[in-house]
Amino acid sequence: MRDTFNTETPPSESILSRFDTSVRSLVAAQPSGTVLVFTRDFYPNVPFRIVSQLPASITVTILDEPPDDVQVISQPDEYNGYVITYEVYGTPIFVFLFSRRYLPVGTRFRFSDDATYFSANLDLIEVSVARSG
């Protein structure tokens, strides 16, 4: 019995290219959830790039040490910490960002303007982010 599938001929480059472009457009248009950022480091609608992921121990230390010893986040180890960079007036600014989701290093995002206070003790706001072109 002969296979009815053609396993010899790969899909054309044109089809793969169009598929790749449409998938990238779809992914870029989807919001990437909410993140936590310090209020002093929040610049709405300004693109930023994920520079690196913080070690889990540093993320937990930052989120677990409120200034007045009142525990704010019960499970700080559920968050991933990142170093991000903005470029404001030609000057790079490096700050921290925390997310329960994985954010790929090198990817560009931007904060929306829907920020709400997450914790006054830690001076953190929660804001949605979306991929930026």
N, CA, C and O atoms as CSV, one atom per row, in Angstrom:
chain,resi,resn,atom,element,x,y,z
A,1,MET,N,N,0.851,-1.175,0.000
A,1,MET,CA,C,0.000,0.000,0.000
A,1,MET,C,C,0.901,1.244,0.000
A,1,MET,O,O,1.916,1.287,0.696
A,2,ARG,N,N,0.534,2.201,-0.750
A,2,ARG,CA,C,1.344,3.402,-0.909
A,2,ARG,C,C,0.797,4.545,-0.048
A,2,ARG,O,O,-0.417,4.707,0.075
A,3,ASP,N,N,1.714,5.349,0.556
A,3,ASP,CA,C,1.310,6.517,1.350
A,3,ASP,C,C,0.603,7.524,0.466
A,3,ASP,O,O,0.977,7.731,-0.689
A,4,THR,N,N,-0.410,8.139,1.015
A,4,THR,CA,C,-1.084,9.197,0.276
A,4,THR,C,C,-0.489,10.566,0.593
A,4,THR,O,O,-0.880,11.565,-0.010
A,5,PHE,N,N,0.450,10.619,1.533
A,5,PHE,CA,C,1.096,11.876,1.897
A,5,PHE,C,C,2.381,12.037,1.115
A,5,PHE,O,O,3.122,11.073,0.924
A,6,ASN,N,N,2.640,13.217,0.675
A,6,ASN,CA,C,3.864,13.512,-0.048
A,6,ASN,C,C,4.901,13.968,0.971
A,6,ASN,O,O,4.879,15.117,1.413
A,7,THR,N,N,5.809,13.067,1.343
A,7,THR,CA,C,6.821,13.397,2.349
A,7,THR,C,C,8.117,13.868,1.717
A,7,THR,O,O,9.060,14.223,2.424
A,8,GLU,N,N,8.172,13.874,0.407
A,8,GLU,CA,C,9.395,14.240,-0.293
A,8,GLU,C,C,9.531,15.741,-0.525
A,8,GLU,O,O,10.644,16.267,-0.527
A,9,THR,N,N,8.424,16.429,-0.719
A,9,THR,CA,C,8.469,17.829,-1.105
A,9,THR,C,C,8.198,18.716,0.100
A,9,THR,O,O,7.103,18.662,0.662
A,10,PRO,N,N,9.168,19.535,0.515
A,10,PRO,CA,C,8.933,20.437,1.649
A,10,PRO,C,C,8.012,21.581,1.240
A,10,PRO,O,O,7.904,21.903,0.057
A,11,PRO,N,N,7.347,22.196,2.220
A,11,PRO,CA,C,6.497,23.344,1.888
A,11,PRO,C,C,7.333,24.454,1.268
A,11,PRO,O,O,8.522,24.588,1.558
A,12,SER,N,N,6.714,25.228,0.433
A,12,SER,CA,C,7.462,26.291,-0.242
A,12,SER,C,C,7.886,27.364,0.762
A,12,SER,O,O,7.236,27.580,1.785
A,13,GLU,N,N,8.980,28.018,0.441
A,13,GLU,CA,C,9.495,29.086,1.299
A,13,GLU,C,C,8.483,30.219,1.431
A,13,GLU,O,O,8.383,30.846,2.485
A,14,SER,N,N,7.738,30.478,0.367
A,14,SER,CA,C,6.755,31.551,0.381
A,14,SER,C,C,5.663,31.284,1.414
A,14,SER,O,O,5.267,32.185,2.154
A,15,ILE,N,N,5.180,30.049,1.461
A,15,ILE,CA,C,4.140,29.688,2.431
A,15,ILE,C,C,4.682,29.820,3.844
A,15,ILE,O,O,4.017,30.381,4.715
A,16,LEU,N,N,5.895,29.304,4.079
A,16,LEU,CA,C,6.500,29.396,5.413
A,16,LEU,C,C,6.722,30.841,5.822
A,16,LEU,O,O,6.499,31.202,6.977
A,17,SER,N,N,7.153,31.659,4.893
A,17,SER,CA,C,7.389,33.068,5.184
A,17,SER,C,C,6.093,33.777,5.564
A,17,SER,O,O,6.055,34.536,6.532
A,18,ARG,N,N,5.029,33.526,4.799
A,18,ARG,CA,C,3.734,34.147,5.120
A,18,ARG,C,C,3.209,33.662,6.457
A,18,ARG,O,O,2.656,34.447,7.227
A,19,PHE,N,N,3.378,32.363,6.746
A,19,PHE,CA,C,2.928,31.813,8.019
A,19,PHE,C,C,3.692,32.463,9.167
A,19,PHE,O,O,3.094,32.872,10.162
A,20,ASP,N,N,5.023,32.559,9.026
A,20,ASP,CA,C,5.862,33.160,10.060
A,20,ASP,C,C,5.465,34.612,10.309
A,20,ASP,O,O,5.387,35.041,11.460
A,21,THR,N,N,5.215,35.363,9.253
A,21,THR,CA,C,4.819,36.768,9.383
A,21,THR,C,C,3.479,36.890,10.087
A,21,THR,O,O,3.310,37.747,10.955
A,22,SER,N,N,2.525,36.043,9.724
A,22,SER,CA,C,1.198,36.139,10.355
A,22,SER,C,C,1.240,35.712,11.817
A,22,SER,O,O,0.538,36.291,12.646
A,23,VAL,N,N,2.052,34.708,12.146
A,23,VAL,CA,C,2.178,34.294,13.554
A,23,VAL,C,C,2.840,35.395,14.366
A,23,VAL,O,O,2.399,35.694,15.476
A,24,ARG,N,N,3.885,35.999,13.835
A,24,ARG,CA,C,4.553,37.098,14.549
A,24,ARG,C,C,3.596,38.267,14.780
A,24,ARG,O,O,3.606,38.868,15.854
A,25,SER,N,N,2.774,38.592,13.790
A,25,SER,CA,C,1.810,39.680,13.932
A,25,SER,C,C,0.783,39.357,15.007
A,25,SER,O,O,0.424,40.219,15.809
A,26,LEU,N,N,0.317,38.129,15.022
A,26,LEU,CA,C,-0.669,37.713,16.015
A,26,LEU,C,C,-0.083,37.780,17.413
A,26,LEU,O,O,-0.724,38.297,18.329
A,27,VAL,N,N,1.130,37.263,17.590
A,27,VAL,CA,C,1.772,37.280,18.900
A,27,VAL,C,C,2.044,38.707,19.341
A,27,VAL,O,O,1.851,39.037,20.511
A,28,ALA,N,N,2.486,39.553,18.435
A,28,ALA,CA,C,2.800,40.942,18.774
A,28,ALA,C,C,1.562,41.712,19.196
A,28,ALA,O,O,1.656,42.639,20.001
A,29,ALA,N,N,0.411,41.347,18.671
A,29,ALA,CA,C,-0.818,42.077,18.984
A,29,ALA,C,C,-1.422,41.658,20.319
A,29,ALA,O,O,-2.243,42.384,20.880
A,30,GLN,N,N,-1.030,40.509,20.826
A,30,GLN,CA,C,-1.622,40.031,22.059
A,30,GLN,C,C,-0.992,40.700,23.274
A,30,GLN,O,O,0.225,40.878,23.325
A,31,PRO,N,N,-1.820,41.072,24.258
A,31,PRO,CA,C,-1.249,41.618,25.475
A,31,PRO,C,C,-0.486,40.534,26.217
A,31,PRO,O,O,-0.770,39.347,26.054
A,32,SER,N,N,0.455,40.927,27.008
A,32,SER,CA,C,1.281,39.962,27.717
A,32,SER,C,C,0.977,39.931,29.201
A,32,SER,O,O,1.826,39.512,29.989
A,33,GLY,N,N,-0.202,40.360,29.605
A,33,GLY,CA,C,-0.587,40.277,31.005
A,33,GLY,C,C,-0.175,41.498,31.795
A,33,GLY,O,O,0.127,42.557,31.245
A,34,THR,N,N,-0.174,41.313,33.117
A,34,THR,CA,C,0.211,42.414,33.995
A,34,THR,C,C,1.550,42.116,34.652
A,34,THR,O,O,1.952,40.963,34.805
A,35,VAL,N,N,2.219,43.183,35.031
A,35,VAL,CA,C,3.519,43.098,35.691
A,35,VAL,C,C,3.534,44.083,36.860
A,35,VAL,O,O,2.653,44.931,36.995
A,36,LEU,N,N,4.551,43.946,37.690
A,36,LEU,CA,C,4.773,44.887,38.787
A,36,LEU,C,C,6.025,45.687,38.492
A,36,LEU,O,O,7.020,45.150,38.003
A,37,VAL,N,N,5.968,46.971,38.792
A,37,VAL,CA,C,7.118,47.846,38.599
A,37,VAL,C,C,7.071,48.914,39.699
A,37,VAL,O,O,5.992,49.304,40.146
A,38,PHE,N,N,8.231,49.375,40.123
A,38,PHE,CA,C,8.270,50.439,41.120
A,38,PHE,C,C,7.689,51.721,40.527
A,38,PHE,O,O,7.909,52.017,39.352
A,39,THR,N,N,6.957,52.472,41.326
A,39,THR,CA,C,6.267,53.666,40.812
A,39,THR,C,C,7.237,54.651,40.179
A,39,THR,O,O,6.909,55.259,39.161
A,40,ARG,N,N,8.408,54.824,40.747
A,40,ARG,CA,C,9.375,55.794,40.204
A,40,ARG,C,C,9.927,55.359,38.850
A,40,ARG,O,O,10.518,56.166,38.133
A,41,ASP,N,N,9.736,54.072,38.494
A,41,ASP,CA,C,10.278,53.530,37.249
A,41,ASP,C,C,9.221,53.340,36.171
A,41,ASP,O,O,9.491,52.723,35.140
A,42,PHE,N,N,8.028,53.860,36.397
A,42,PHE,CA,C,6.912,53.656,35.475
A,42,PHE,C,C,6.827,54.793,34.466
A,42,PHE,O,O,6.614,55.950,34.828
A,43,TYR,N,N,6.997,54.443,33.195
A,43,TYR,CA,C,6.859,55.387,32.090
A,43,TYR,C,C,5.833,54.799,31.118
A,43,TYR,O,O,6.183,53.944,30.305
A,44,PRO,N,N,4.572,55.241,31.187
A,44,PRO,CA,C,3.548,54.649,30.319
A,44,PRO,C,C,3.818,54.927,28.840
A,44,PRO,O,O,4.278,56.005,28.462
A,45,ASN,N,N,3.522,53.935,28.032
A,45,ASN,CA,C,3.613,54.008,26.571
A,45,ASN,C,C,5.019,54.238,26.030
A,45,ASN,O,O,5.174,54.556,24.851
A,46,VAL,N,N,6.047,54.085,26.862
A,46,VAL,CA,C,7.431,54.206,26.398
A,46,VAL,C,C,7.966,52.785,26.201
A,46,VAL,O,O,7.914,51.983,27.133
A,47,PRO,N,N,8.477,52.458,25.015
A,47,PRO,CA,C,8.995,51.101,24.783
A,47,PRO,C,C,10.185,50.793,25.691
A,47,PRO,O,O,11.005,51.662,25.988
A,48,PHE,N,N,10.254,49.537,26.121
A,48,PHE,CA,C,11.408,49.069,26.880
A,48,PHE,C,C,11.768,47.676,26.399
A,48,PHE,O,O,10.977,47.006,25.736
A,49,ARG,N,N,12.972,47.255,26.742
A,49,ARG,CA,C,13.476,45.945,26.333
A,49,ARG,C,C,13.871,45.152,27.560
A,49,ARG,O,O,14.434,45.701,28.507
A,50,ILE,N,N,13.575,43.843,27.546
A,50,ILE,CA,C,14.002,42.956,28.627
A,50,ILE,C,C,15.491,42.695,28.421
A,50,ILE,O,O,15.887,42.137,27.398
A,51,VAL,N,N,16.321,43.095,29.392
A,51,VAL,CA,C,17.770,42.942,29.274
A,51,VAL,C,C,18.218,41.592,29.812
A,51,VAL,O,O,18.987,40.883,29.163
A,52,SER,N,N,17.735,41.236,31.007
A,52,SER,CA,C,18.119,39.956,31.601
A,52,SER,C,C,17.133,39.567,32.689
A,52,SER,O,O,16.375,40.394,33.195
A,53,GLN,N,N,17.163,38.299,33.032
A,53,GLN,CA,C,16.321,37.806,34.114
A,53,GLN,C,C,17.157,37.776,35.389
A,53,GLN,O,O,18.314,37.354,35.382
A,54,LEU,N,N,16.552,38.230,36.478
A,54,LEU,CA,C,17.227,38.209,37.769
A,54,LEU,C,C,17.232,36.791,38.330
A,54,LEU,O,O,16.307,36.023,38.067
A,55,PRO,N,N,18.260,36.431,39.098
A,55,PRO,CA,C,18.209,35.149,39.804
A,55,PRO,C,C,17.010,35.145,40.764
A,55,PRO,O,O,16.648,36.184,41.316
A,56,ALA,N,N,16.413,33.989,40.953
A,56,ALA,CA,C,15.223,33.866,41.811
A,56,ALA,C,C,15.490,34.381,43.221
A,56,ALA,O,O,14.608,34.987,43.830
A,57,SER,N,N,16.679,34.151,43.744
A,57,SER,CA,C,16.989,34.591,45.110
A,57,SER,C,C,16.950,36.114,45.236
A,57,SER,O,O,16.510,36.637,46.260
A,58,ILE,N,N,17.399,36.821,44.221
A,58,ILE,CA,C,17.370,38.290,44.253
A,58,ILE,C,C,15.934,38.790,44.135
A,58,ILE,O,O,15.544,39.730,44.827
A,59,THR,N,N,15.149,38.165,43.260
A,59,THR,CA,C,13.739,38.544,43.114
A,59,THR,C,C,13.009,38.385,44.438
A,59,THR,O,O,12.287,39.287,44.864
A,60,VAL,N,N,13.193,37.243,45.090
A,60,VAL,CA,C,12.533,36.990,46.379
A,60,VAL,C,C,13.001,37.999,47.416
A,60,VAL,O,O,12.183,38.508,48.183
A,61,THR,N,N,14.278,38.299,47.461
A,61,THR,CA,C,14.806,39.276,48.426
A,61,THR,C,C,14.171,40.644,48.226
A,61,THR,O,O,13.791,41.294,49.199
A,62,ILE,N,N,14.051,41.088,46.990
A,62,ILE,CA,C,13.471,42.405,46.714
A,62,ILE,C,C,12.004,42.442,47.115
A,62,ILE,O,O,11.558,43.406,47.738
A,63,LEU,N,N,11.249,41.407,46.767
A,63,LEU,CA,C,9.804,41.400,47.024
A,63,LEU,C,C,9.440,40.978,48.438
A,63,LEU,O,O,8.298,41.147,48.864
A,64,ASP,N,N,10.410,40.427,49.173
A,64,ASP,CA,C,10.127,39.891,50.508
A,64,ASP,C,C,10.565,40.815,51.635
A,64,ASP,O,O,10.375,40.480,52.804
A,65,GLU,N,N,11.141,41.957,51.321
A,65,GLU,CA,C,11.662,42.835,52.364
A,65,GLU,C,C,10.985,44.199,52.371
A,65,GLU,O,O,11.577,45.192,51.950
A,66,PRO,N,N,9.749,44.247,52.847
A,66,PRO,CA,C,9.107,45.559,52.943
A,66,PRO,C,C,9.784,46.413,54.009
A,66,PRO,O,O,10.332,45.881,54.974
A,67,PRO,N,N,9.752,47.722,53.843
A,67,PRO,CA,C,10.445,48.603,54.777
A,67,PRO,C,C,9.896,48.557,56.201
A,67,PRO,O,O,10.633,48.824,57.150
A,68,ASP,N,N,8.620,48.224,56.366
A,68,ASP,CA,C,8.046,48.230,57.720
A,68,ASP,C,C,7.750,46.823,58.244
A,68,ASP,O,O,6.940,46.658,59.156
A,69,ASP,N,N,8.399,45.817,57.673
A,69,ASP,CA,C,8.268,44.423,58.103
A,69,ASP,C,C,6.857,43.854,57.978
A,69,ASP,O,O,6.550,42.849,58.620
A,70,VAL,N,N,6.000,44.461,57.177
A,70,VAL,CA,C,4.674,43.921,56.923
A,70,VAL,C,C,4.748,43.143,55.615
A,70,VAL,O,O,5.030,43.705,54.557
A,71,GLN,N,N,4.487,41.837,55.706
A,71,GLN,CA,C,4.562,40.982,54.514
A,71,GLN,C,C,3.480,41.376,53.514
A,71,GLN,O,O,2.296,41.361,53.851
A,72,VAL,N,N,3.863,41.722,52.307
A,72,VAL,CA,C,2.928,42.169,51.282
A,72,VAL,C,C,2.605,41.047,50.304
A,72,VAL,O,O,1.438,40.815,49.986
A,73,ILE,N,N,3.620,40.359,49.832
A,73,ILE,CA,C,3.447,39.284,48.857
A,73,ILE,C,C,3.708,37.962,49.568
A,73,ILE,O,O,4.815,37.708,50.042
A,74,SER,N,N,2.681,37.127,49.636
A,74,SER,CA,C,2.807,35.883,50.387
A,74,SER,C,C,3.702,34.859,49.687
A,74,SER,O,O,4.342,34.047,50.356
A,75,GLN,N,N,3.756,34.884,48.356
A,75,GLN,CA,C,4.577,33.945,47.598
A,75,GLN,C,C,5.479,34.692,46.611
A,75,GLN,O,O,5.246,34.635,45.403
A,76,PRO,N,N,6.502,35.389,47.107
A,76,PRO,CA,C,7.356,36.146,46.181
A,76,PRO,C,C,8.104,35.253,45.192
A,76,PRO,O,O,8.559,35.726,44.150
A,77,ASP,N,N,8.232,33.971,45.512
A,77,ASP,CA,C,8.926,33.065,44.591
A,77,ASP,C,C,8.076,32.707,43.370
A,77,ASP,O,O,8.556,32.013,42.474
A,78,GLU,N,N,6.831,33.163,43.319
A,78,GLU,CA,C,5.991,32.964,42.138
A,78,GLU,C,C,6.296,33.985,41.040
A,78,GLU,O,O,5.787,33.873,39.924
A,79,TYR,N,N,7.119,34.967,41.356
A,79,TYR,CA,C,7.434,36.031,40.402
A,79,TYR,C,C,8.797,35.818,39.764
A,79,TYR,O,O,9.723,35.299,40.388
A,80,ASN,N,N,8.898,36.232,38.508
A,80,ASN,CA,C,10.173,36.308,37.804
A,80,ASN,C,C,10.591,37.774,37.831
A,80,ASN,O,O,9.781,38.661,37.564
A,81,GLY,N,N,11.845,38.021,38.151
A,81,GLY,CA,C,12.358,39.383,38.147
A,81,GLY,C,C,13.188,39.631,36.901
A,81,GLY,O,O,13.895,38.742,36.426
A,82,TYR,N,N,13.098,40.842,36.379
A,82,TYR,CA,C,13.823,41.192,35.159
A,82,TYR,C,C,14.467,42.556,35.302
A,82,TYR,O,O,13.988,43.413,36.044
A,83,VAL,N,N,15.556,42.742,34.582
A,83,VAL,CA,C,16.143,44.058,34.383
A,83,VAL,C,C,15.653,44.497,33.008
A,83,VAL,O,O,15.786,43.768,32.025
A,84,ILE,N,N,15.082,45.704,32.956
A,84,ILE,CA,C,14.618,46.251,31.689
A,84,ILE,C,C,15.339,47.566,31.432
A,84,ILE,O,O,15.906,48.159,32.350
A,85,THR,N,N,15.315,48.014,30.205
A,85,THR,CA,C,15.921,49.304,29.891
A,85,THR,C,C,14.990,50.119,29.001
A,85,THR,O,O,14.406,49.625,28.037
A,86,TYR,N,N,14.883,51.388,29.372
A,86,TYR,CA,C,14.201,52.397,28.564
A,86,TYR,C,C,15.277,53.250,27.929
A,86,TYR,O,O,16.430,53.245,28.362
A,87,GLU,N,N,14.895,53.974,26.911
A,87,GLU,CA,C,15.776,55.019,26.434
A,87,GLU,C,C,14.957,56.298,26.429
A,87,GLU,O,O,14.106,56.505,25.564
A,88,VAL,N,N,15.226,57.153,27.410
A,88,VAL,CA,C,14.485,58.394,27.567
A,88,VAL,C,C,15.437,59.544,27.254
A,88,VAL,O,O,16.454,59.722,27.925
A,89,TYR,N,N,15.098,60.316,26.237
A,89,TYR,CA,C,15.937,61.433,25.790
A,89,TYR,C,C,17.372,60.987,25.528
A,89,TYR,O,O,18.322,61.698,25.854
A,90,GLY,N,N,17.519,59.795,24.932
A,90,GLY,CA,C,18.839,59.305,24.557
A,90,GLY,C,C,19.643,58.700,25.679
A,90,GLY,O,O,20.768,58.257,25.452
A,91,THR,N,N,19.104,58.665,26.893
A,91,THR,CA,C,19.814,58.119,28.047
A,91,THR,C,C,19.194,56.782,28.446
A,91,THR,O,O,17.997,56.725,28.725
A,92,PRO,N,N,19.977,55.709,28.480
A,92,PRO,CA,C,19.412,54.431,28.907
A,92,PRO,C,C,19.139,54.435,30.416
A,92,PRO,O,O,19.957,54.901,31.210
A,93,ILE,N,N,17.986,53.911,30.782
A,93,ILE,CA,C,17.599,53.793,32.184
A,93,ILE,C,C,17.335,52.321,32.447
A,93,ILE,O,O,16.563,51.692,31.724
A,94,PHE,N,N,17.967,51.763,33.471
A,94,PHE,CA,C,17.799,50.354,33.820
A,94,PHE,C,C,16.997,50.254,35.113
A,94,PHE,O,O,17.325,50.899,36.109
A,95,VAL,N,N,15.938,49.436,35.089
A,95,VAL,CA,C,15.063,49.280,36.254
A,95,VAL,C,C,14.619,47.819,36.362
A,95,VAL,O,O,14.898,47.004,35.483
A,96,PHE,N,N,13.923,47.508,37.458
A,96,PHE,CA,C,13.410,46.161,37.683
A,96,PHE,C,C,11.942,46.066,37.295
A,96,PHE,O,O,11.199,47.046,37.356
A,97,LEU,N,N,11.547,44.875,36.897
A,97,LEU,CA,C,10.160,44.552,36.571
A,97,LEU,C,C,9.918,43.135,37.090
A,97,LEU,O,O,10.824,42.302,37.049
A,98,PHE,N,N,8.710,42.851,37.576
A,98,PHE,CA,C,8.378,41.539,38.125
A,98,PHE,C,C,7.114,41.020,37.465
A,98,PHE,O,O,6.144,41.758,37.292
A,99,SER,N,N,7.130,39.739,37.095
A,99,SER,CA,C,6.001,39.153,36.390
A,99,SER,C,C,5.814,37.706,36.821
A,99,SER,O,O,6.784,37.008,37.118
A,100,ARG,N,N,4.580,37.265,36.853
A,100,ARG,CA,C,4.313,35.844,37.098
A,100,ARG,C,C,4.500,35.035,35.823
A,100,ARG,O,O,4.594,33.808,35.868
A,101,ARG,N,N,4.554,35.714,34.697
A,101,ARG,CA,C,4.757,35.042,33.414
A,101,ARG,C,C,6.210,35.178,32.998
A,101,ARG,O,O,6.923,36.071,33.456
A,102,TYR,N,N,6.632,34.292,32.136
A,102,TYR,CA,C,7.973,34.368,31.572
A,102,TYR,C,C,7.976,35.406,30.454
A,102,TYR,O,O,7.108,35.386,29.581
A,103,LEU,N,N,8.944,36.303,30.481
A,103,LEU,CA,C,9.112,37.307,29.434
A,103,LEU,C,C,10.467,37.062,28.776
A,103,LEU,O,O,11.491,37.099,29.458
A,104,PRO,N,N,10.496,36.815,27.475
A,104,PRO,CA,C,11.760,36.486,26.805
A,104,PRO,C,C,12.745,37.655,26.801
A,104,PRO,O,O,12.378,38.793,26.508
A,105,VAL,N,N,13.987,37.357,27.129
A,105,VAL,CA,C,15.054,38.361,27.096
A,105,VAL,C,C,15.214,38.866,25.668
A,105,VAL,O,O,15.187,38.084,24.717
A,106,GLY,N,N,15.381,40.168,25.527
A,106,GLY,CA,C,15.550,40.795,24.225
A,106,GLY,C,C,14.245,41.295,23.616
A,106,GLY,O,O,14.263,42.055,22.648
A,107,THR,N,N,13.113,40.873,24.176
A,107,THR,CA,C,11.817,41.266,23.637
A,107,THR,C,C,11.481,42.683,24.073
A,107,THR,O,O,11.819,43.107,25.178
A,108,ARG,N,N,10.807,43.411,23.184
A,108,ARG,CA,C,10.406,44.790,23.471
A,108,ARG,C,C,8.937,44.813,23.869
A,108,ARG,O,O,8.099,44.152,23.255
A,109,PHE,N,N,8.642,45.589,24.911
A,109,PHE,CA,C,7.291,45.770,25.420
A,109,PHE,C,C,7.053,47.252,25.657
A,109,PHE,O,O,7.957,48.073,25.507
A,110,ARG,N,N,5.830,47.576,26.026
A,110,ARG,CA,C,5.519,48.916,26.527
A,110,ARG,C,C,4.412,48.775,27.558
A,110,ARG,O,O,3.525,47.930,27.432
A,111,PHE,N,N,4.482,49.629,28.592
A,111,PHE,CA,C,3.443,49.665,29.612
A,111,PHE,C,C,2.233,50.392,29.063
A,111,PHE,O,O,2.370,51.328,28.275
A,112,SER,N,N,1.055,49.970,29.473
A,112,SER,CA,C,-0.142,50.742,29.141
A,112,SER,C,C,-0.264,51.857,30.183
A,112,SER,O,O,0.635,52.042,31.003
A,113,ASP,N,N,-1.352,52.584,30.152
A,113,ASP,CA,C,-1.529,53.648,31.143
A,113,ASP,C,C,-2.598,53.277,32.171
A,113,ASP,O,O,-3.198,54.161,32.783
A,114,ASP,N,N,-2.844,51.976,32.368
A,114,ASP,CA,C,-3.868,51.510,33.298
A,114,ASP,C,C,-3.305,51.076,34.655
A,114,ASP,O,O,-3.826,50.148,35.274
A,115,ALA,N,N,-2.273,51.724,35.106
A,115,ALA,CA,C,-1.601,51.327,36.345
A,115,ALA,C,C,-2.480,51.531,37.574
A,115,ALA,O,O,-3.227,52.503,37.678
A,116,THR,N,N,-2.365,50.579,38.502
A,116,THR,CA,C,-3.029,50.678,39.809
A,116,THR,C,C,-2.009,50.315,40.879
A,116,THR,O,O,-1.076,49.551,40.633
A,117,TYR,N,N,-2.199,50.871,42.066
A,117,TYR,CA,C,-1.280,50.541,43.157
A,117,TYR,C,C,-1.438,49.086,43.539
A,117,TYR,O,O,-2.550,48.615,43.778
A,118,PHE,N,N,-0.335,48.380,43.595
A,118,PHE,CA,C,-0.306,46.996,44.044
A,118,PHE,C,C,0.054,46.968,45.521
A,118,PHE,O,O,-0.552,46.234,46.301
A,119,SER,N,N,1.046,47.773,45.903
A,119,SER,CA,C,1.500,47.831,47.288
A,119,SER,C,C,2.132,49.181,47.577
A,119,SER,O,O,3.142,49.552,46.979
A,120,ALA,N,N,1.527,49.906,48.497
A,120,ALA,CA,C,2.119,51.174,48.929
A,120,ALA,C,C,3.380,50.908,49.750
A,120,ALA,O,O,4.325,51.696,49.702
A,121,ASN,N,N,3.403,49.810,50.501
A,121,ASN,CA,C,4.585,49.475,51.312
A,121,ASN,C,C,5.826,49.256,50.448
A,121,ASN,O,O,6.911,49.738,50.773
A,122,LEU,N,N,5.657,48.531,49.353
A,122,LEU,CA,C,6.787,48.263,48.462
A,122,LEU,C,C,6.916,49.303,47.355
A,122,LEU,O,O,7.880,49.286,46.589
A,123,ASP,N,N,5.946,50.207,47.274
A,123,ASP,CA,C,5.920,51.238,46.243
A,123,ASP,C,C,5.862,50.618,44.840
A,123,ASP,O,O,6.538,51.066,43.913
A,124,LEU,N,N,5.032,49.573,44.717
A,124,LEU,CA,C,4.864,48.873,43.448
A,124,LEU,C,C,3.493,49.155,42.852
A,124,LEU,O,O,2.495,49.258,43.565
A,125,ILE,N,N,3.470,49.277,41.536
A,125,ILE,CA,C,2.202,49.370,40.825
A,125,ILE,C,C,2.061,48.135,39.950
A,125,ILE,O,O,3.046,47.495,39.582
A,126,GLU,N,N,0.812,47.815,39.623
A,126,GLU,CA,C,0.520,46.732,38.692
A,126,GLU,C,C,0.000,47.369,37.418
A,126,GLU,O,O,-0.872,48.238,37.459
A,127,VAL,N,N,0.535,46.939,36.288
A,127,VAL,CA,C,0.173,47.549,35.015
A,127,VAL,C,C,0.228,46.488,33.916
A,127,VAL,O,O,1.034,45.559,33.981
A,128,SER,N,N,-0.617,46.630,32.928
A,128,SER,CA,C,-0.564,45.680,31.813
A,128,SER,C,C,0.519,46.103,30.832
A,128,SER,O,O,0.838,47.282,30.685
A,129,VAL,N,N,1.068,45.099,30.169
A,129,VAL,CA,C,2.099,45.333,29.159
A,129,VAL,C,C,1.689,44.624,27.871
A,129,VAL,O,O,0.943,43.645,27.887
A,130,ALA,N,N,2.192,45.141,26.767
A,130,ALA,CA,C,1.977,44.524,25.464
A,130,ALA,C,C,3.289,44.589,24.701
A,130,ALA,O,O,4.121,45.466,24.934
A,131,ARG,N,N,3.454,43.660,23.803
A,131,ARG,CA,C,4.670,43.670,22.966
A,131,ARG,C,C,4.692,44.938,22.123
A,131,ARG,O,O,3.661,45.441,21.676
A,132,SER,N,N,5.892,45.424,21.927
A,132,SER,CA,C,6.085,46.643,21.142
A,132,SER,C,C,6.912,46.298,19.921
A,132,SER,O,O,7.868,45.527,20.009
A,133,GLY,N,N,6.556,46.854,18.808
A,133,GLY,CA,C,7.258,46.580,17.549
A,133,GLY,C,C,8.608,47.072,17.548
A,133,GLY,O,O,9.322,46.915,16.557
